[in-house]
CSV table of C-alpha atoms in Angstrom, one decimal:
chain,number,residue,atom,x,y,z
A,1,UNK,CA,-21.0,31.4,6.5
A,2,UNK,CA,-18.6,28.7,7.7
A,3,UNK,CA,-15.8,27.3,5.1
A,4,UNK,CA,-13.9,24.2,5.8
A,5,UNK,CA,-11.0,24.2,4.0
A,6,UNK,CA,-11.0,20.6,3.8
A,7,UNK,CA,-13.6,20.5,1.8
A,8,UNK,CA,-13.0,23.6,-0.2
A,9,UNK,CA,-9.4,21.2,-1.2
A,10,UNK,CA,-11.5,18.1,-1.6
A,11,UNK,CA,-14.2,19.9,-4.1
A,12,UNK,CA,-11.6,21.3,-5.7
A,13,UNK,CA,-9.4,18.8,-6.6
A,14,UNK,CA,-12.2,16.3,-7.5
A,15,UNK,CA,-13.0,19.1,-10.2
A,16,UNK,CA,-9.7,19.8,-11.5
A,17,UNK,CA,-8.9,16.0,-12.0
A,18,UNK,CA,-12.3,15.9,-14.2
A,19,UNK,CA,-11.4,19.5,-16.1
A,20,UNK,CA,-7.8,17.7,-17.1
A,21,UNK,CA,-9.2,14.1,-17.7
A,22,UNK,CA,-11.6,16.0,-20.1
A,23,UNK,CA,-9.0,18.1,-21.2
A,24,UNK,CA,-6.5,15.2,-22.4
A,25,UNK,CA,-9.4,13.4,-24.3
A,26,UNK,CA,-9.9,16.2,-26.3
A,27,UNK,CA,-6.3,16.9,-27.2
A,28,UNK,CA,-5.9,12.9,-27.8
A,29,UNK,CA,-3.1,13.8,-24.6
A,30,UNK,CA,-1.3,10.6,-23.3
A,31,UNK,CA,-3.1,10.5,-19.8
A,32,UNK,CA,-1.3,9.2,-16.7
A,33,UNK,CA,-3.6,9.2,-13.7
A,34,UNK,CA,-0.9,9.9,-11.0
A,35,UNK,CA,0.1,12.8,-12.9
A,36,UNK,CA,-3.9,14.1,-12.9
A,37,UNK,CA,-4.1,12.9,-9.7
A,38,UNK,CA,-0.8,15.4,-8.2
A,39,UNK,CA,-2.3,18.0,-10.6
A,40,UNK,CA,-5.5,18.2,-8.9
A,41,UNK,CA,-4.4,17.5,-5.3
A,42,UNK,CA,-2.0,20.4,-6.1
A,43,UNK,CA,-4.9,22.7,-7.7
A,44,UNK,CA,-7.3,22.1,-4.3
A,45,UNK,CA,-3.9,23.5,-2.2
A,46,UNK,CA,-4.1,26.5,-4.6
A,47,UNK,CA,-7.9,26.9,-3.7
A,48,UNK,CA,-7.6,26.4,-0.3
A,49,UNK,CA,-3.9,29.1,-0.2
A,50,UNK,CA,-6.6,31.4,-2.3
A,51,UNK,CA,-8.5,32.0,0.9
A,52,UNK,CA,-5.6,32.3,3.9
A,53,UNK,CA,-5.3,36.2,4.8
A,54,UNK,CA,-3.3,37.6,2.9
A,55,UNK,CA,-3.1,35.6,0.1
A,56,UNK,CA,-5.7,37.1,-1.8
A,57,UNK,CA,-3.9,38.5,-4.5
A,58,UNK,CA,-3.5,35.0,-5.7
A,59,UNK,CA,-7.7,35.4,-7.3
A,60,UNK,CA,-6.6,37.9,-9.8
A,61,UNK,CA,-6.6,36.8,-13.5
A,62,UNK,CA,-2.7,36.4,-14.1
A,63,UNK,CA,-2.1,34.4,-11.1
A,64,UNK,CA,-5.0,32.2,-12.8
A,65,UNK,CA,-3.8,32.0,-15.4
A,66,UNK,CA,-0.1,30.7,-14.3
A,67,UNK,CA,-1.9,27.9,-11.8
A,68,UNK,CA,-3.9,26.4,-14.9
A,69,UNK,CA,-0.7,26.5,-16.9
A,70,UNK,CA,1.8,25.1,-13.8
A,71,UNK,CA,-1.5,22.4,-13.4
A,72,UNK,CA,-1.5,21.3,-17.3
A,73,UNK,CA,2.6,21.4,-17.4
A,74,UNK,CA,2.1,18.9,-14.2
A,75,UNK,CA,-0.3,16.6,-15.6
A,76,UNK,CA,1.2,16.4,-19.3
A,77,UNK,CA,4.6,18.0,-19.4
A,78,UNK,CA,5.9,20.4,-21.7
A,79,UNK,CA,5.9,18.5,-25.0
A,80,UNK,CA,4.2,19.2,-28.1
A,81,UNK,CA,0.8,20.7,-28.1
A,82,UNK,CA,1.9,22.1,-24.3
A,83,UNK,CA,-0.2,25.4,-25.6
A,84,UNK,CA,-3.2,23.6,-27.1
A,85,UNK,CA,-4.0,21.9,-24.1
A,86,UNK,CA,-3.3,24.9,-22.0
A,87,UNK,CA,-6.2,27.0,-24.1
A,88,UNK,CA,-8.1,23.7,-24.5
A,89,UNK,CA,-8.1,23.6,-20.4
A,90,UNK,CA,-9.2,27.5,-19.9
A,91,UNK,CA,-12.2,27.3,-21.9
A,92,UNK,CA,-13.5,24.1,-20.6
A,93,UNK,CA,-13.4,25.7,-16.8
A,94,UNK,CA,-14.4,28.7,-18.3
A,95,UNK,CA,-17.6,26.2,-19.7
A,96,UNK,CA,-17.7,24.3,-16.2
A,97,UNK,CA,-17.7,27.0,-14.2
A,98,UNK,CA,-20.7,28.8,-15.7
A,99,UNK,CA,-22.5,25.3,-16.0
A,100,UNK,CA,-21.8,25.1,-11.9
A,101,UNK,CA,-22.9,28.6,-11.2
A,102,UNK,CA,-26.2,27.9,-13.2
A,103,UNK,CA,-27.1,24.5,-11.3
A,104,UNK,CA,-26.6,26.0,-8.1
A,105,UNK,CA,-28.4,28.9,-8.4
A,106,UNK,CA,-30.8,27.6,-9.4
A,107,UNK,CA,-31.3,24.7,-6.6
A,108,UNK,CA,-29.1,26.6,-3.9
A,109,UNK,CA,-29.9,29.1,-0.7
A,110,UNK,CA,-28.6,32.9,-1.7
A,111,UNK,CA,-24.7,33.0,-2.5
A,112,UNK,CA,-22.6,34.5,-0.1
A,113,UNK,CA,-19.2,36.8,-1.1
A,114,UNK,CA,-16.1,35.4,0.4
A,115,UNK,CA,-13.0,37.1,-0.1
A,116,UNK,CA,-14.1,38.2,-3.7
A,117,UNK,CA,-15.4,34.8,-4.7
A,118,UNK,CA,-19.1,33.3,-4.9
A,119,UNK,CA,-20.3,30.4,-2.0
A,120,UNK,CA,-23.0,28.5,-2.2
A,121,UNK,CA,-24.4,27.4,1.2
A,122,UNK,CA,-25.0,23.4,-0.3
A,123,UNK,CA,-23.6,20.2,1.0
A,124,UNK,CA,-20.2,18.9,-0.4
A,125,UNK,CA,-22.2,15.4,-2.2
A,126,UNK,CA,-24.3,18.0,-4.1
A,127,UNK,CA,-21.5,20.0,-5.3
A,128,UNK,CA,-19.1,16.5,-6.4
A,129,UNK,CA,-22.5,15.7,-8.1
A,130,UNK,CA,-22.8,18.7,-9.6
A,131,UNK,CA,-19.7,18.4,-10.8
A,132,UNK,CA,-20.3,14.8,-12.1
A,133,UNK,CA,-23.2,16.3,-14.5
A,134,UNK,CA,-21.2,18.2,-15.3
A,135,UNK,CA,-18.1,16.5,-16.6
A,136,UNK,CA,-20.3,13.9,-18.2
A,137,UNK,CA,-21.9,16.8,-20.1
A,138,UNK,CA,-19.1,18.2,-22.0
A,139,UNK,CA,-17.7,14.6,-22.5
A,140,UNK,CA,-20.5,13.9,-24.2
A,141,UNK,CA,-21.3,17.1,-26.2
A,142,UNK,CA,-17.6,18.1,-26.9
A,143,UNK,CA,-16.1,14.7,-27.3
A,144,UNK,CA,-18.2,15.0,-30.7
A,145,UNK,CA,-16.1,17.4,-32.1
A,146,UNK,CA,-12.5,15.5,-32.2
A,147,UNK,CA,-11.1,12.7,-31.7
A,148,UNK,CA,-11.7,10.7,-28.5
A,149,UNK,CA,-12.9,7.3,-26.5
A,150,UNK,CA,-12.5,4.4,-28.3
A,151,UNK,CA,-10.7,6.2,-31.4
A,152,UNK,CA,-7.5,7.3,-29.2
A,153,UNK,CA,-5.2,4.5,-28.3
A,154,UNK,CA,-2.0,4.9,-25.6
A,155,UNK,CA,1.0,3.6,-27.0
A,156,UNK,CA,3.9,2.2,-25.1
A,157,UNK,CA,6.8,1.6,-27.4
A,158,UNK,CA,10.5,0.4,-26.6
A,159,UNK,CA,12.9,1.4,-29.3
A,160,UNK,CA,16.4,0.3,-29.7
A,161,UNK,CA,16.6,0.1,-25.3
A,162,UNK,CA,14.2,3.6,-25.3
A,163,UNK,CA,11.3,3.9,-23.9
A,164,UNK,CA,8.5,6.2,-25.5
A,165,UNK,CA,5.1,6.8,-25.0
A,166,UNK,CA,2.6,8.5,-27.5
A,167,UNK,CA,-1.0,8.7,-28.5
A,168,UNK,CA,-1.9,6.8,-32.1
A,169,UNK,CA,-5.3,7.5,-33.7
A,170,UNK,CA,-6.8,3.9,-34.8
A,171,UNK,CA,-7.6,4.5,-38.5
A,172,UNK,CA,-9.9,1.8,-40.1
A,173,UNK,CA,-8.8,3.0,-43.4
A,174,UNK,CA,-5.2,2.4,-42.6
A,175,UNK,CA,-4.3,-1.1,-44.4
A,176,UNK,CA,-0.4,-1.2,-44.5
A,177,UNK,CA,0.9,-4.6,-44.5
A,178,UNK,CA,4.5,-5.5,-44.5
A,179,UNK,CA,4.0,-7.2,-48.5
A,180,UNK,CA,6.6,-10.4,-47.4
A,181,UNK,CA,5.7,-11.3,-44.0
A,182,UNK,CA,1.6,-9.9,-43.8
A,183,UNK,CA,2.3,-8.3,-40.6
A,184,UNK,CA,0.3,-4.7,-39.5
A,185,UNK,CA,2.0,-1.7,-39.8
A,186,UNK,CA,1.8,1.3,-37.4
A,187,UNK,CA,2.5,4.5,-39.7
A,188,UNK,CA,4.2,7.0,-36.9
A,189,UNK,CA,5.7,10.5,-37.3
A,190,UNK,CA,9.2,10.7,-38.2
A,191,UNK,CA,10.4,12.7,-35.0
A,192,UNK,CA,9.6,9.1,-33.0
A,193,UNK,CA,12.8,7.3,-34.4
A,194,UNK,CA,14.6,10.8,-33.9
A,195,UNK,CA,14.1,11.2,-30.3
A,196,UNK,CA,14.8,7.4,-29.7
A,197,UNK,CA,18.4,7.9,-31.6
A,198,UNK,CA,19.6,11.4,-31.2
A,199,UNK,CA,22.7,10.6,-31.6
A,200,UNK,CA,22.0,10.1,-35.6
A,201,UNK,CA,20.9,13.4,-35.7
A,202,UNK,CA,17.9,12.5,-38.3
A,203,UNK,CA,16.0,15.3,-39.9
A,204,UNK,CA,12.2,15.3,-41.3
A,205,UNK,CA,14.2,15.6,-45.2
A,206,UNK,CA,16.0,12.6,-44.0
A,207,UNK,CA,12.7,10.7,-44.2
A,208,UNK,CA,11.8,11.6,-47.8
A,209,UNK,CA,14.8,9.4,-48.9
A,210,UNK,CA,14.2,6.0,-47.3
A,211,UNK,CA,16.2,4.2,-49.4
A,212,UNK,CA,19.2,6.2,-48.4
A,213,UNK,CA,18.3,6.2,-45.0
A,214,UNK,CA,17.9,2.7,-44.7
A,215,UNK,CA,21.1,2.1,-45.7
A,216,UNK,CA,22.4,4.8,-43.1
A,217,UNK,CA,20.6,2.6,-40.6
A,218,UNK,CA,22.0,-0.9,-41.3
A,219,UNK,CA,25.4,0.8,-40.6
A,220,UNK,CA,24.2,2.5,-37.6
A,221,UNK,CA,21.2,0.6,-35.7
A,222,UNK,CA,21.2,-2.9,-37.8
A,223,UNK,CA,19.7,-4.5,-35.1
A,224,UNK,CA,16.1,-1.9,-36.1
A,225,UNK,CA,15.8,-4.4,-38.9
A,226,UNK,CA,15.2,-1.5,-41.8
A,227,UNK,CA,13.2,-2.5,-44.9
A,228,UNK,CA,11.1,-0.2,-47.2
A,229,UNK,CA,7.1,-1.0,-47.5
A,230,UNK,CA,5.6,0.4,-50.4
A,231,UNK,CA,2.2,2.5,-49.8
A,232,UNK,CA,-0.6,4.6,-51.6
A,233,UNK,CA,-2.8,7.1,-50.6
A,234,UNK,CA,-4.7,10.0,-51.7
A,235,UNK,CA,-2.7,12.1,-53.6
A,236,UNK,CA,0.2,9.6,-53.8
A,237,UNK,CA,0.3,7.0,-56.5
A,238,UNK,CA,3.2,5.4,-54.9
A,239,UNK,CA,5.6,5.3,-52.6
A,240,UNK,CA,8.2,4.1,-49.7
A,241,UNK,CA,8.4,4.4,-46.0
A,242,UNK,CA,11.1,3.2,-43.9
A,243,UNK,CA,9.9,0.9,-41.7
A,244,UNK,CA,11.6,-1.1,-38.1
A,245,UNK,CA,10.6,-3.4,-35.7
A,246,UNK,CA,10.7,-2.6,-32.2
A,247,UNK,CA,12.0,-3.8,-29.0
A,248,UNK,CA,8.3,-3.8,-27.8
A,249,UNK,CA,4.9,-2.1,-28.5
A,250,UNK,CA,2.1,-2.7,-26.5
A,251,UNK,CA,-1.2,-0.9,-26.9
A,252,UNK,CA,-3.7,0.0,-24.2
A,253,UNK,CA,-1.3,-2.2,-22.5
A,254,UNK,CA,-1.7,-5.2,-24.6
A,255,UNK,CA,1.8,-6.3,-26.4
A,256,UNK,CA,1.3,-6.0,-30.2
A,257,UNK,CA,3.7,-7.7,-32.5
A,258,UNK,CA,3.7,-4.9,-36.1
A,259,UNK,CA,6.2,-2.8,-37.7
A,260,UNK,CA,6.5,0.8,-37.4
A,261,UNK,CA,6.8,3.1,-40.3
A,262,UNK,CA,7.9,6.7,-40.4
A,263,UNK,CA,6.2,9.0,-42.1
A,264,UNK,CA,8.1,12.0,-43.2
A,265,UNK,CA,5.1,14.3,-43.1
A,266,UNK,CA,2.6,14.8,-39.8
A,267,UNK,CA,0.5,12.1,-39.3
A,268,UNK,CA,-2.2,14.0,-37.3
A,269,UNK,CA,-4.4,17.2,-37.4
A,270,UNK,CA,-2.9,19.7,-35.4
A,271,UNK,CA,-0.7,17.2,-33.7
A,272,UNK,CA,-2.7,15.7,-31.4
A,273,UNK,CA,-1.2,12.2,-32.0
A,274,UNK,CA,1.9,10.6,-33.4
A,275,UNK,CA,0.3,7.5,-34.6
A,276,UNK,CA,-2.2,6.2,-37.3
A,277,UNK,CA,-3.1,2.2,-36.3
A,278,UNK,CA,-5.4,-0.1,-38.1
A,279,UNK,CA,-8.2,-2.0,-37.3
A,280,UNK,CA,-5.7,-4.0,-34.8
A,281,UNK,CA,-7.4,-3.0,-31.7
């Protein structure tokens, strides 16, 4: 049996960028596509290296293991949730792969053992369709089960000259107005102001105090524009967020004009997102 390594790459790669894209709308993951696409241009060399003499060794479960972690650490860095989407990404090709092996046993010529690993002898369309089917299956079945498609929203936010970029969660039941001017208010986590001024050193306590920390902030950043805007919510009678406007916000990259409060507690489940938005989008 003949294997052309140019296709083995190709197949691979086309499967790895589907495995990641699937893998970031699952763990609401902020999704550039040139960082998929180096991911899974750099997951077909692995495939291809995998069958060089000599290079063998690189099938066994730990080397495995440290490819789909280097691949998920090049498509989404290492920020928060790094692990999540690491464990979220093994047992979706763990899921793929048995879902390929089925299809094309069942519609394929015998199998044939190449340097440990299972070829079929089909044509390369088949297999890319194959894995089509296949992506579009667990989007549909597992994109039930969190968060995903039109509730996840890509946030590109300049703050005080910093850029940051962030998932949000669009929340129908999130209301928050600004009381004096009307606007919409984006309720973010509290760790968005602190990596945009680090020199401030803010804490999460810090953010339980808004008053005081407003006043810290017309000293420090007046041009952030602090207020307070009172809130409610289960559990919580009453109470105040510090809230800023930002140099820029644009969502799904449309510009948005709204405020953004900081909540001092996690806004998501599991941290998934840093955002909750409104019915703006």
């Amino acid at each position: 049996m003949t294997v052309y390594l140019d296709q083995v790459w190709l197949l691979n790669g086309v499967v790895d960028y589907l495995l990641l894209s699937v893998c970031g709308t699952l763990t609401a993951s902020l999704r550039r596509r040139w960082r998929l696409l180096l991911a899974a241009a750099m997951g077909g060399i692995y495939a291809v290296v995998c069958l060089l003499p000599g290079w063998e060794f690189l099938e066994n479960l730990l080397w495995r293991i440290l490819a789909g972690l280097a691949l998920c650490l090049m498509a989404y860095g290492p920020g928060q949730g790094f692990l999540r989407r690491s464990l979220v990404l093994g047992l979706l090709t763990a899921a793929f792969s048995g879902i390929v092996l089925l299809l094309t046993a069942g519609f394929s010529a015998p199998a044939a053992m190449i340097g440990g690993n299972v070829y079929y002898p089909v044509g390369l369309p088949l297999l890319i369709l194959t894995a089509g089917g296949s992506y579009g299956l667990m989007s549909m079945v597992l994109g039930k089960l969190t968060h995903g498609g039109g509730d996840i929203r890509q946030v590109d936010m300049t703050l005080r000259g910093k850029r940051l970029q962030f998932t949000a969660l669009r929340d129908t039941g999130n209301t928050l107005r600004d009381p004096i001017s009307g606007e919409k208010v984006m309720v973010g986590s509290w760790t968005l102001l602190s990596r945009a001024l680090p020199e401030l050193k803010l804490r999460q306590e810090d953010f339980s105090q808004p008053q005081e920390l407003m006043e810290r902030l017309l000293r420090n950043a007046p041009e952030l524009r602090p207020r307070l805007i009172p809130f409610r919510s289960v559990g919580v009678s009453s109470g105040l967020l510090l809230a800023l406007r930002a140099d820029r916000i644009c969502i799904d990259g449309v510009e948005e004009k709204l405020l953004l409060a900081l909540s001092p507690t996690p806004v998501s489940d599991g941290g998934s997102y840093e955002a909750l938005l409104g019915g703006i989008t």
